[in-house]
Amino acid sequence: MASYSTNEFKGGLKVMLDGDPCNIVENELVKPGKGQAFNRVKLRNLMTGRTWERTFKSGESLEGADVLDIDMEYLYNDGEMWHFMRTDGSFEQFAADKKAVGDTSKWLKEQVVYTITLWNDNPISVTPPNFIELEVVETDPGLKGDTAQGGSKPATLTTGAVVRVPLFINQGETLKVDTRSGEYVSRA
Amino acid sequence: MSADDWRPGATLEVLRARAGLMRRIREFFDARDVLEVETPVLGHAGSSDVHLDSLSLGARTMNGDERLWLQTSPEYHMKRLLAAGSGPIFQLSRVFRDNEAGRRHNIEFTMLEWYRPGFELEALIQEVVTLIETVLDRSLPAVRLQPYRALFITHLSVDPLMDGPETLSALRALAAQHSGADTDDWSRDDCCDLLMSLVIEPLLGREGLDVVMDYPASQAALARRHIDHDGAMVAARFEVYLEGVELANGFDELTDADEQQARFEADNQARLALGKPLVEADQRLIAALRAGMPQGCGVALGVDRLVMLALGIDDIDRAMAFGTARC
């Protein structure tokens, strides 16, 4: 893997830091009048999702991380691992563990395409599409004729996710949900 | 390239304000009988400053194929004018520094540099303050002189000028704490530079203008060295900060040709150690110093940053017509 110098650090570049693959979020040059220049770098640790801030001497370099984002279709859960298949016609399958799937487990629906981040060919994170359509399996009965804005109630979806929905939504309906905020958008 | 990249980064309103600011700078010096000069952007020598990276290009001159350097500052040429008897001079020029790109840095930028033969540092500092007030058209509530050493003692509880391994390890520990970097093999100056940039600089110029003085002797660049009140050897240098931004850098200028030659050689040793390209000593500058440059002070001020401060802009790309990204 190539290594990258601080002046090549750009948003989206994947590098290794303290043994973990990281995504560079921001890179800012600071320099005292006549002295050594430094780069203040914000990185997101792709294993933990946490953001780190580090300062490097300008010209220092970091090893690139062999990280790839690939579209894959969700297949099934075998009780321990979540299985995905590439959508490029190769039908190649990958199994992601609990750590990689994380909070995304509540948005996993069969045949939907997710972005899987692979590091050295191992899935390290699963990103859902921004919007997903899911069926309501449980909620309090809807109030007839109440289509006004205002009140809301919890609804449990097929994947186990719980979202706040308007009072008129009934069990069995399919909803469009924003996975980034976990908010109800509309009826599908 | 995006479809909108042809547009200037600065609005027309900013460009008009910028033109007004340049005009006020010229009026300021005209009123003080300081001569405007123009010196080459391309020179046979580059800057020896260890932490400045020069850009160069191949040119076909009357001597055949030569490598010429884009100037990182007009100082060498302006000092030759001083040695030739120019008297006080100023210049608004384009300068170039490779690798310097960011919210406050653009590879090509506009520098105001002026020299005052016969001035002591205090008189030049006063003139810098007056210039900034004139150009920004506001009076600065306070001007504080801050010794470099006192800033470190106040904000970091370490005396950066104190010799000894304890000071170095304290500086390294502080640098590691504030950067997250492994600083075990960092030099004293690297640690000080980091702490200055990350910890102290953001605090400066918040209540008016802060002028940092008496830099470590190791950071003298082209300034003379002298003994401070506490008996330590320091550089007769100052930097001006406003709203956390470094605006200007001034020297009590070194006029000793032998000392200058020695510093060029020391700079090259430091460059060699850092794996940076060597820069030949500018023999024309050495010859000018040998012929006799009058004692005096000089200062360089970043004009684009002054525009940023005047107009409340936080990205240098919006203070100039076309920054490097869109040039």
Coordinates of C-alpha atoms in Angstrom, one line a residue:
Chain A
M1 CA 0.0 0.0 0.0
A2 CA 1.2 3.5 -0.9
S3 CA 1.9 6.0 1.8
Y4 CA 0.6 9.6 1.7
S5 CA 2.2 12.8 2.8
T6 CA 0.3 15.5 4.7
N7 CA 0.0 17.6 1.6
E8 CA -1.9 14.8 -0.1
F9 CA -4.4 14.5 2.8
K10 CA -7.8 15.2 1.4
G11 CA -11.3 14.5 2.6
G12 CA -12.1 10.9 1.8
L13 CA -8.5 9.6 1.8
K14 CA -8.2 6.3 3.8
V15 CA -5.1 6.0 5.9
M16 CA -3.8 3.8 8.8
L17 CA -3.4 5.4 12.2
D18 CA -2.6 3.5 15.4
G19 CA -3.4 0.3 13.6
D20 CA -6.9 1.3 12.5
P21 CA -8.1 2.4 9.1
C22 CA -9.3 6.0 9.2
N23 CA -11.1 8.3 6.8
I24 CA -9.6 11.8 6.5
V25 CA -12.4 14.4 7.2
E26 CA -10.4 17.7 7.3
N27 CA -6.9 18.9 6.9
E28 CA -5.8 22.4 8.0
L29 CA -2.3 23.8 7.6
V30 CA -1.0 25.9 10.5
K31 CA 2.4 27.6 10.5
P32 CA 4.1 30.0 12.8
G33 CA 5.8 32.9 11.0
K34 CA 9.2 31.5 10.5
G35 CA 8.9 28.0 11.8
Q36 CA 7.9 24.4 11.2
A37 CA 4.5 23.9 9.4
F38 CA 2.0 21.5 10.9
N39 CA -1.2 19.9 9.6
R40 CA -4.2 19.6 12.0
V41 CA -6.0 16.6 10.7
K42 CA -9.5 15.3 11.6
L43 CA -9.9 11.6 11.0
R44 CA -12.8 9.2 11.5
N45 CA -11.7 5.9 12.8
L46 CA -13.6 3.4 10.5
M47 CA -13.5 0.7 13.1
T48 CA -15.1 2.6 16.0
G49 CA -16.7 5.5 14.1
R50 CA -15.0 8.0 16.5
T51 CA -13.5 11.2 15.2
W52 CA -9.9 11.9 16.1
E53 CA -7.9 15.1 15.9
R54 CA -4.2 14.7 15.3
T55 CA -1.4 17.2 14.4
F56 CA 1.4 16.1 12.2
K57 CA 4.6 17.9 11.1
S58 CA 4.0 18.9 7.4
G59 CA 5.7 16.4 5.2
E60 CA 5.1 13.4 7.5
S61 CA 3.3 10.5 5.9
L62 CA 0.8 7.8 6.8
E63 CA 0.3 4.4 5.2
G64 CA -2.7 4.2 3.0
A65 CA -5.5 1.8 4.2
D66 CA -6.8 -0.9 1.8
V67 CA -10.4 0.2 2.2
L68 CA -13.1 -0.1 -0.4
D69 CA -16.8 0.9 -0.4
I70 CA -18.9 -1.7 -2.3
D71 CA -22.6 -2.0 -2.9
M72 CA -24.0 -5.3 -1.7
E73 CA -27.4 -6.8 -1.2
Y74 CA -28.4 -8.0 2.2
L75 CA -29.3 -11.8 2.2
Y76 CA -29.9 -13.2 5.7
N77 CA -28.7 -13.5 9.3
D78 CA -27.6 -16.9 10.5
G79 CA -27.9 -16.0 14.2
E80 CA -24.3 -14.8 14.4
M81 CA -23.3 -13.2 11.1
W82 CA -25.0 -11.0 8.5
H83 CA -24.5 -12.1 4.9
F84 CA -24.3 -9.8 1.9
M85 CA -23.8 -10.4 -1.8
R86 CA -22.1 -8.2 -4.4
T87 CA -24.4 -6.6 -7.0
D88 CA -21.8 -6.6 -9.8
G89 CA -22.8 -10.0 -11.2
S90 CA -20.0 -11.8 -9.4
F91 CA -22.4 -13.0 -6.6
E92 CA -19.5 -13.0 -4.3
Q93 CA -20.6 -13.2 -0.7
F94 CA -19.3 -11.5 2.5
A95 CA -20.2 -12.1 6.1
A96 CA -20.2 -9.1 8.5
D97 CA -20.1 -9.5 12.3
K98 CA -21.9 -7.6 15.0
K99 CA -19.2 -5.0 15.3
A100 CA -19.3 -4.1 11.6
V101 CA -23.1 -4.0 11.4
G102 CA -23.5 -2.1 14.6
D103 CA -26.6 0.1 14.7
T104 CA -27.4 -0.6 11.1
S105 CA -28.8 -4.0 12.1
K106 CA -32.1 -2.3 12.8
W107 CA -32.3 -1.1 9.1
L108 CA -31.4 -4.4 7.5
K109 CA -34.0 -5.7 5.0
E110 CA -33.5 -8.5 2.5
Q111 CA -32.8 -7.6 -1.1
V112 CA -32.0 -4.0 -0.2
V113 CA -28.6 -2.7 -1.3
Y114 CA -26.2 -1.4 1.4
T115 CA -22.7 0.1 1.2
I116 CA -20.2 -2.3 2.8
T117 CA -16.8 -0.9 3.7
L118 CA -14.2 -3.6 3.2
W119 CA -10.7 -3.4 4.8
N120 CA -8.3 -6.0 3.7
D121 CA -11.4 -7.8 2.2
N122 CA -13.2 -7.9 5.6
P123 CA -16.4 -5.9 6.1
I124 CA -15.8 -3.3 8.8
S125 CA -18.9 -1.2 8.4
V126 CA -22.4 -1.3 6.8
T127 CA -24.1 1.9 5.7
P128 CA -27.8 1.8 4.9
P129 CA -29.4 3.8 2.1
N130 CA -30.6 7.2 3.3
F131 CA -34.2 6.2 2.9
I132 CA -35.7 2.8 3.4
E133 CA -39.3 1.4 3.2
L134 CA -40.4 -0.8 6.0
E135 CA -43.6 -2.3 7.3
V136 CA -45.2 -1.5 10.6
V137 CA -45.6 -4.7 12.7
E138 CA -46.8 -3.1 15.9
T139 CA -48.3 0.2 16.9
D140 CA -51.4 1.5 18.8
P141 CA -54.5 1.5 16.6
G142 CA -54.8 4.5 14.3
L143 CA -57.3 7.3 15.1
K144 CA -59.8 7.5 12.3
G145 CA -59.9 10.7 10.4
D146 CA -57.0 12.2 12.3
T147 CA -54.6 13.3 9.6
A148 CA -53.5 16.5 11.3
Q149 CA -50.0 17.2 12.2
G150 CA -49.0 17.1 15.9
G151 CA -49.4 14.0 17.9
S152 CA -47.1 11.0 17.4
K153 CA -46.7 7.5 18.8
P154 CA -44.1 4.8 18.6
A155 CA -44.2 2.1 15.8
T156 CA -42.1 -1.0 15.6
L157 CA -41.0 -1.9 12.1
T158 CA -40.2 -5.4 10.6
T159 CA -36.5 -4.9 11.2
G160 CA -37.1 -4.1 14.9
A161 CA -36.5 -0.4 14.5
V162 CA -38.8 1.8 16.5
V163 CA -39.8 5.2 15.0
R164 CA -42.1 8.0 16.0
V165 CA -45.1 8.1 13.5
P166 CA -48.2 10.2 13.2
L167 CA -51.3 9.0 15.0
F168 CA -53.1 7.9 11.8
I169 CA -50.6 5.2 10.9
N170 CA -51.8 1.6 11.3
Q171 CA -50.2 -1.8 11.7
G172 CA -49.5 -3.3 8.3
E173 CA -48.7 -0.1 6.5
T174 CA -45.4 0.5 4.7
L175 CA -43.5 3.6 5.7
K176 CA -40.6 5.6 4.2
V177 CA -38.0 6.3 6.9
D178 CA -34.8 8.4 6.9
T179 CA -32.1 6.1 8.3
R180 CA -29.7 9.0 9.1
S181 CA -32.1 10.6 11.6
G182 CA -34.3 7.6 12.3
E183 CA -37.3 9.7 11.4
Y184 CA -40.6 8.9 9.7
V185 CA -40.8 10.6 6.3
S186 CA -44.1 9.5 4.7
R187 CA -46.3 6.6 3.8
A188 CA -44.6 4.6 1.1
Chain B
M1 CA -12.8 21.4 -12.2
S2 CA -16.4 22.4 -11.5
A3 CA -18.4 24.5 -13.9
D4 CA -18.3 27.4 -11.5
D5 CA -14.5 27.5 -11.1
W6 CA -14.1 30.3 -13.6
R7 CA -15.6 32.7 -11.0
P8 CA -13.5 34.7 -8.7
G9 CA -13.4 33.6 -5.0
A10 CA -13.8 37.2 -3.8
T11 CA -17.0 39.1 -4.4
L12 CA -16.7 42.3 -6.4
E13 CA -17.5 44.2 -3.2
V14 CA -14.4 42.5 -1.6
L15 CA -12.3 43.3 -4.6
R16 CA -13.3 47.0 -4.4
A17 CA -12.5 47.1 -0.7
R18 CA -9.2 45.4 -1.4
A19 CA -8.3 48.0 -4.0
G20 CA -9.2 50.7 -1.4
L21 CA -6.9 49.1 1.1
M22 CA -4.0 48.9 -1.4
R23 CA -4.6 52.6 -2.1
R24 CA -4.5 53.5 1.6
I25 CA -1.2 51.6 2.0
R26 CA 0.4 53.6 -0.8
E27 CA -0.9 56.9 0.6
F28 CA 0.4 56.0 4.0
F29 CA 4.0 55.6 2.7
D30 CA 3.7 58.5 0.3
A31 CA 2.9 60.8 3.2
R32 CA 6.0 59.5 5.0
D33 CA 8.4 59.8 2.1
V34 CA 9.0 56.1 1.9
L35 CA 9.8 55.2 -1.7
E36 CA 7.8 52.5 -3.5
V37 CA 10.1 50.0 -5.3
E38 CA 9.6 47.0 -7.5
T39 CA 12.1 44.2 -7.3
P40 CA 12.1 40.9 -9.3
V41 CA 9.7 38.1 -8.6
L42 CA 12.3 35.8 -10.2
G43 CA 15.8 35.7 -8.8
H44 CA 19.0 33.7 -9.1
A45 CA 18.8 32.8 -5.4
G46 CA 16.0 31.3 -3.3
S47 CA 15.3 31.8 0.3
S48 CA 17.5 29.8 2.7
D49 CA 14.9 29.9 5.4
V50 CA 14.7 26.3 6.6
H51 CA 10.9 26.2 6.8
L52 CA 10.2 27.9 3.5
D53 CA 9.9 25.9 0.4
S54 CA 10.8 27.9 -2.8
L55 CA 9.3 27.2 -6.2
S56 CA 11.7 27.4 -9.1
L57 CA 11.6 27.2 -12.9
G58 CA 13.9 26.6 -15.8
A59 CA 14.5 29.8 -17.9
R60 CA 16.4 30.5 -21.0
T61 CA 18.4 33.7 -20.3
M62 CA 21.4 35.3 -21.9
N63 CA 23.5 32.8 -20.0
G64 CA 21.7 29.9 -21.5
D65 CA 19.5 27.5 -19.5
E66 CA 19.3 28.7 -15.8
R67 CA 17.2 27.8 -12.8
L68 CA 15.5 30.8 -11.4
W69 CA 13.6 31.0 -8.1
L70 CA 10.2 32.6 -7.4
Q71 CA 10.8 34.8 -4.4
T72 CA 9.4 33.8 -1.0
S73 CA 9.9 37.5 0.0
P74 CA 11.5 40.5 -1.6
E75 CA 13.9 40.9 1.3
Y76 CA 17.2 40.0 -0.4
H77 CA 16.6 42.4 -3.3
M78 CA 15.3 45.2 -1.1
K79 CA 18.4 44.9 1.1
R80 CA 20.5 45.4 -1.9
L81 CA 18.7 48.6 -2.6
L82 CA 19.2 49.7 1.0
A83 CA 22.9 49.0 0.6
A84 CA 22.9 51.1 -2.6
G85 CA 21.6 54.0 -0.6
S86 CA 17.9 53.9 -1.4
G87 CA 16.8 55.2 2.0
P88 CA 13.4 54.0 3.4
I89 CA 11.6 51.8 0.9
F90 CA 8.4 49.8 0.6
Q91 CA 7.0 47.2 -1.8
L92 CA 3.7 45.5 -2.5
S93 CA 4.7 42.3 -4.2
R94 CA 3.7 38.9 -5.1
V95 CA 5.6 36.1 -3.3
F96 CA 5.4 32.4 -3.6
R97 CA 5.7 29.6 -1.0
D98 CA 5.4 26.0 -2.0
N99 CA 3.2 23.7 0.1
E100 CA 1.5 26.5 1.9
A101 CA -2.2 26.0 1.2
G102 CA -5.1 26.3 3.7
R103 CA -7.6 28.8 5.1
R104 CA -4.9 31.4 5.8
H105 CA -2.3 30.3 3.3
N106 CA -2.2 30.5 -0.5
I107 CA 0.9 29.5 -2.5
E108 CA 1.0 32.9 -4.2
F109 CA 0.1 35.8 -2.0
T110 CA 0.6 39.6 -1.7
M111 CA 3.2 40.9 0.8
L112 CA 3.8 44.4 2.0
E113 CA 7.4 44.8 3.0
W114 CA 9.1 47.9 4.1
Y115 CA 12.5 49.0 5.5
R116 CA 13.4 51.9 7.8
P117 CA 17.1 52.6 8.0
G118 CA 18.0 54.2 11.3
F119 CA 14.8 52.9 13.1
E120 CA 14.9 51.0 16.3
L121 CA 12.4 48.1 16.6
E122 CA 10.1 50.1 18.9
A123 CA 9.7 52.8 16.3
L124 CA 8.9 50.3 13.6
I125 CA 6.4 48.5 15.8
Q126 CA 4.7 51.8 16.3
E127 CA 4.6 52.4 12.6
V128 CA 3.1 49.0 11.9
V129 CA 0.4 49.7 14.5
T130 CA -0.4 53.0 12.8
L131 CA -0.5 51.4 9.4
I132 CA -2.9 48.7 10.5
E133 CA -5.1 51.3 12.2
T134 CA -5.1 53.5 9.1
V135 CA -5.8 50.7 6.7
L136 CA -8.5 49.1 8.8
D137 CA -9.8 52.5 9.6
R138 CA -10.3 51.8 13.2
S139 CA -8.3 52.5 16.3
L140 CA -7.0 49.4 18.2
P141 CA -8.0 49.5 21.9
A142 CA -4.8 48.1 23.2
V143 CA -1.3 47.2 21.9
R144 CA 0.5 44.8 24.1
L145 CA 4.1 43.9 23.9
Q146 CA 4.5 40.2 24.8
P147 CA 7.8 38.6 25.2
Y148 CA 7.8 35.1 23.7
R149 CA 9.2 33.6 26.9
A150 CA 6.6 35.2 29.1
L151 CA 3.8 33.8 26.9
F152 CA 5.0 30.3 27.3
I153 CA 5.4 30.7 31.1
T154 CA 1.9 32.2 31.4
H155 CA 0.0 29.8 29.2
L156 CA 2.1 26.6 29.4
S157 CA 4.1 27.0 32.6
V158 CA 7.4 26.3 30.9
D159 CA 10.3 28.6 30.2
P160 CA 11.3 27.8 26.5
L161 CA 14.6 29.6 26.8
M162 CA 15.8 27.6 29.9
D163 CA 18.6 25.2 28.9
G164 CA 18.7 21.6 30.0
P165 CA 17.1 18.2 29.4
E166 CA 14.2 18.9 31.8
T167 CA 13.0 21.8 29.6
L168 CA 13.2 19.8 26.5
S169 CA 11.3 16.9 28.0
A170 CA 8.6 19.3 29.4
L171 CA 8.3 20.8 25.9
R172 CA 8.0 17.4 24.3
A173 CA 5.4 16.3 26.8
L174 CA 3.3 19.5 26.2
A175 CA 3.7 19.1 22.4
A176 CA 2.5 15.5 22.6
Q177 CA -0.4 16.4 24.8
H178 CA -1.6 19.1 22.4
S179 CA -1.0 17.3 19.1
G180 CA -1.5 13.6 19.8
A181 CA 1.9 13.1 17.9
D182 CA 4.8 11.0 19.0
T183 CA 7.3 13.9 19.9
D184 CA 10.1 11.8 21.4
D185 CA 12.6 12.9 18.8
W186 CA 11.3 16.5 18.2
S187 CA 13.7 19.4 18.6
R188 CA 13.1 22.3 21.0
D189 CA 12.1 24.6 18.1
D190 CA 9.7 22.1 16.7
C191 CA 7.9 21.8 20.1
C192 CA 7.9 25.5 20.5
D193 CA 6.5 26.1 17.0
L194 CA 3.7 23.6 17.6
L195 CA 2.8 25.1 21.0
M196 CA 2.9 28.6 19.6
S197 CA 0.6 27.6 16.6
L198 CA -1.8 25.4 18.5
V199 CA -2.0 26.9 22.0
I200 CA -0.8 30.5 22.1
E201 CA -1.5 32.0 18.7
P202 CA -5.3 31.4 19.0
L203 CA -5.3 33.5 22.2
L204 CA -3.4 36.4 20.8
G205 CA -4.9 39.7 19.5
R206 CA -8.2 39.1 21.1
E207 CA -8.3 42.4 23.0
G208 CA -6.4 44.6 20.5
L209 CA -3.1 44.0 18.9
D210 CA -0.5 41.7 20.5
V211 CA 3.1 42.1 19.5
V212 CA 5.3 39.0 20.3
M213 CA 8.9 39.9 20.9
D214 CA 12.3 38.5 21.8
Y215 CA 12.1 35.1 20.0
P216 CA 14.5 32.3 20.8
A217 CA 17.9 33.0 19.3
S218 CA 17.6 29.8 17.3
Q219 CA 14.6 31.4 15.5
A220 CA 16.4 34.6 14.4
A221 CA 16.1 34.1 10.6
L222 CA 17.6 37.4 9.4
A223 CA 17.3 39.3 12.6
R224 CA 20.1 40.4 14.9
R225 CA 20.5 38.7 18.3
H226 CA 20.7 40.5 21.6
I227 CA 20.6 39.8 25.3
D228 CA 17.2 40.3 26.9
H229 CA 16.4 41.7 30.4
D230 CA 17.0 38.3 32.0
G231 CA 20.3 37.8 30.4
A232 CA 19.2 35.3 27.7
M233 CA 20.3 35.6 24.1
V234 CA 17.2 36.3 22.0
A235 CA 16.3 37.3 18.4
A236 CA 15.5 41.0 17.9
R237 CA 12.3 40.1 16.1
F238 CA 8.6 40.7 16.5
E239 CA 5.3 39.3 15.1
V240 CA 2.0 41.1 15.1
Y241 CA -1.2 39.3 15.9
L242 CA -4.8 40.4 15.6
E243 CA -7.8 38.2 16.3
G244 CA -5.7 35.1 16.5
V245 CA -4.1 35.8 13.1
E246 CA -0.4 36.4 12.5
L247 CA -0.2 39.5 10.4
A248 CA 3.4 40.7 10.3
N249 CA 6.9 39.7 11.0
G250 CA 9.6 42.3 11.7
F251 CA 13.4 42.3 12.3
D252 CA 16.1 44.4 13.6
E253 CA 18.0 43.5 10.4
L254 CA 21.3 41.7 10.4
T255 CA 23.9 43.7 8.6
D256 CA 27.0 41.6 9.2
A257 CA 28.1 39.9 6.0
D258 CA 30.1 37.2 7.8
E259 CA 27.3 36.4 10.2
Q260 CA 24.8 36.2 7.2
Q261 CA 27.1 33.9 5.4
A262 CA 27.4 31.7 8.5
R263 CA 23.6 31.6 8.9
F264 CA 23.2 30.6 5.2
E265 CA 25.5 27.7 5.9
A266 CA 23.8 26.7 9.1
D267 CA 20.4 26.9 7.3
N268 CA 21.8 24.5 4.7
Q269 CA 23.0 22.1 7.4
A270 CA 19.5 22.1 8.8
R271 CA 18.0 21.6 5.4
L272 CA 20.3 18.7 4.7
A273 CA 19.2 17.1 8.0
L274 CA 15.5 17.4 7.0
G275 CA 16.1 16.0 3.5
K276 CA 15.2 19.4 1.9
P277 CA 17.0 20.7 -1.2
L278 CA 20.0 23.0 -0.5
V279 CA 19.7 26.6 -1.3
E280 CA 22.9 28.4 -2.5
A281 CA 23.8 31.4 -0.4
D282 CA 22.9 34.6 -2.3
Q283 CA 26.3 36.0 -2.9
R284 CA 24.9 39.3 -4.2
L285 CA 23.2 39.8 -0.8
I286 CA 26.4 39.0 1.0
A287 CA 28.4 41.4 -1.2
A288 CA 25.8 44.1 -0.6
L289 CA 26.1 43.6 3.2
R290 CA 29.9 43.7 2.8
A291 CA 29.6 47.0 0.9
G292 CA 27.6 48.3 3.9
M293 CA 23.8 48.1 4.5
P294 CA 22.7 50.8 7.0
Q295 CA 21.5 49.6 10.4
G296 CA 17.7 49.6 10.6
C297 CA 14.5 47.6 10.8
G298 CA 12.2 46.0 8.3
V299 CA 8.9 44.2 8.4
A300 CA 6.7 42.0 6.1
L301 CA 2.9 42.0 6.4
G302 CA 0.5 39.6 4.7
V303 CA -1.9 41.8 2.7
D304 CA -4.5 39.1 2.0
R305 CA -4.8 38.5 5.8
L306 CA -5.3 42.2 6.3
V307 CA -8.1 42.1 3.8
M308 CA -9.6 39.1 5.7
L309 CA -9.5 41.0 9.0
A310 CA -10.8 44.2 7.4
L311 CA -13.8 42.4 6.0
G312 CA -14.4 39.6 8.4
I313 CA -13.5 36.9 5.9
D314 CA -12.3 33.5 7.3
D315 CA -11.0 31.9 4.1
I316 CA -8.1 33.5 2.1
D317 CA -9.7 32.2 -1.1
R318 CA -12.5 34.8 -0.6
A319 CA -10.0 37.6 0.0
M320 CA -8.3 37.4 -3.5
A321 CA -9.6 37.2 -7.0
F322 CA -8.3 33.8 -7.8
G323 CA -6.7 31.5 -5.2
T324 CA -4.6 28.6 -6.3
A325 CA -7.6 26.3 -6.5
R326 CA -9.2 28.4 -9.2
C327 CA -6.2 30.0 -10.9

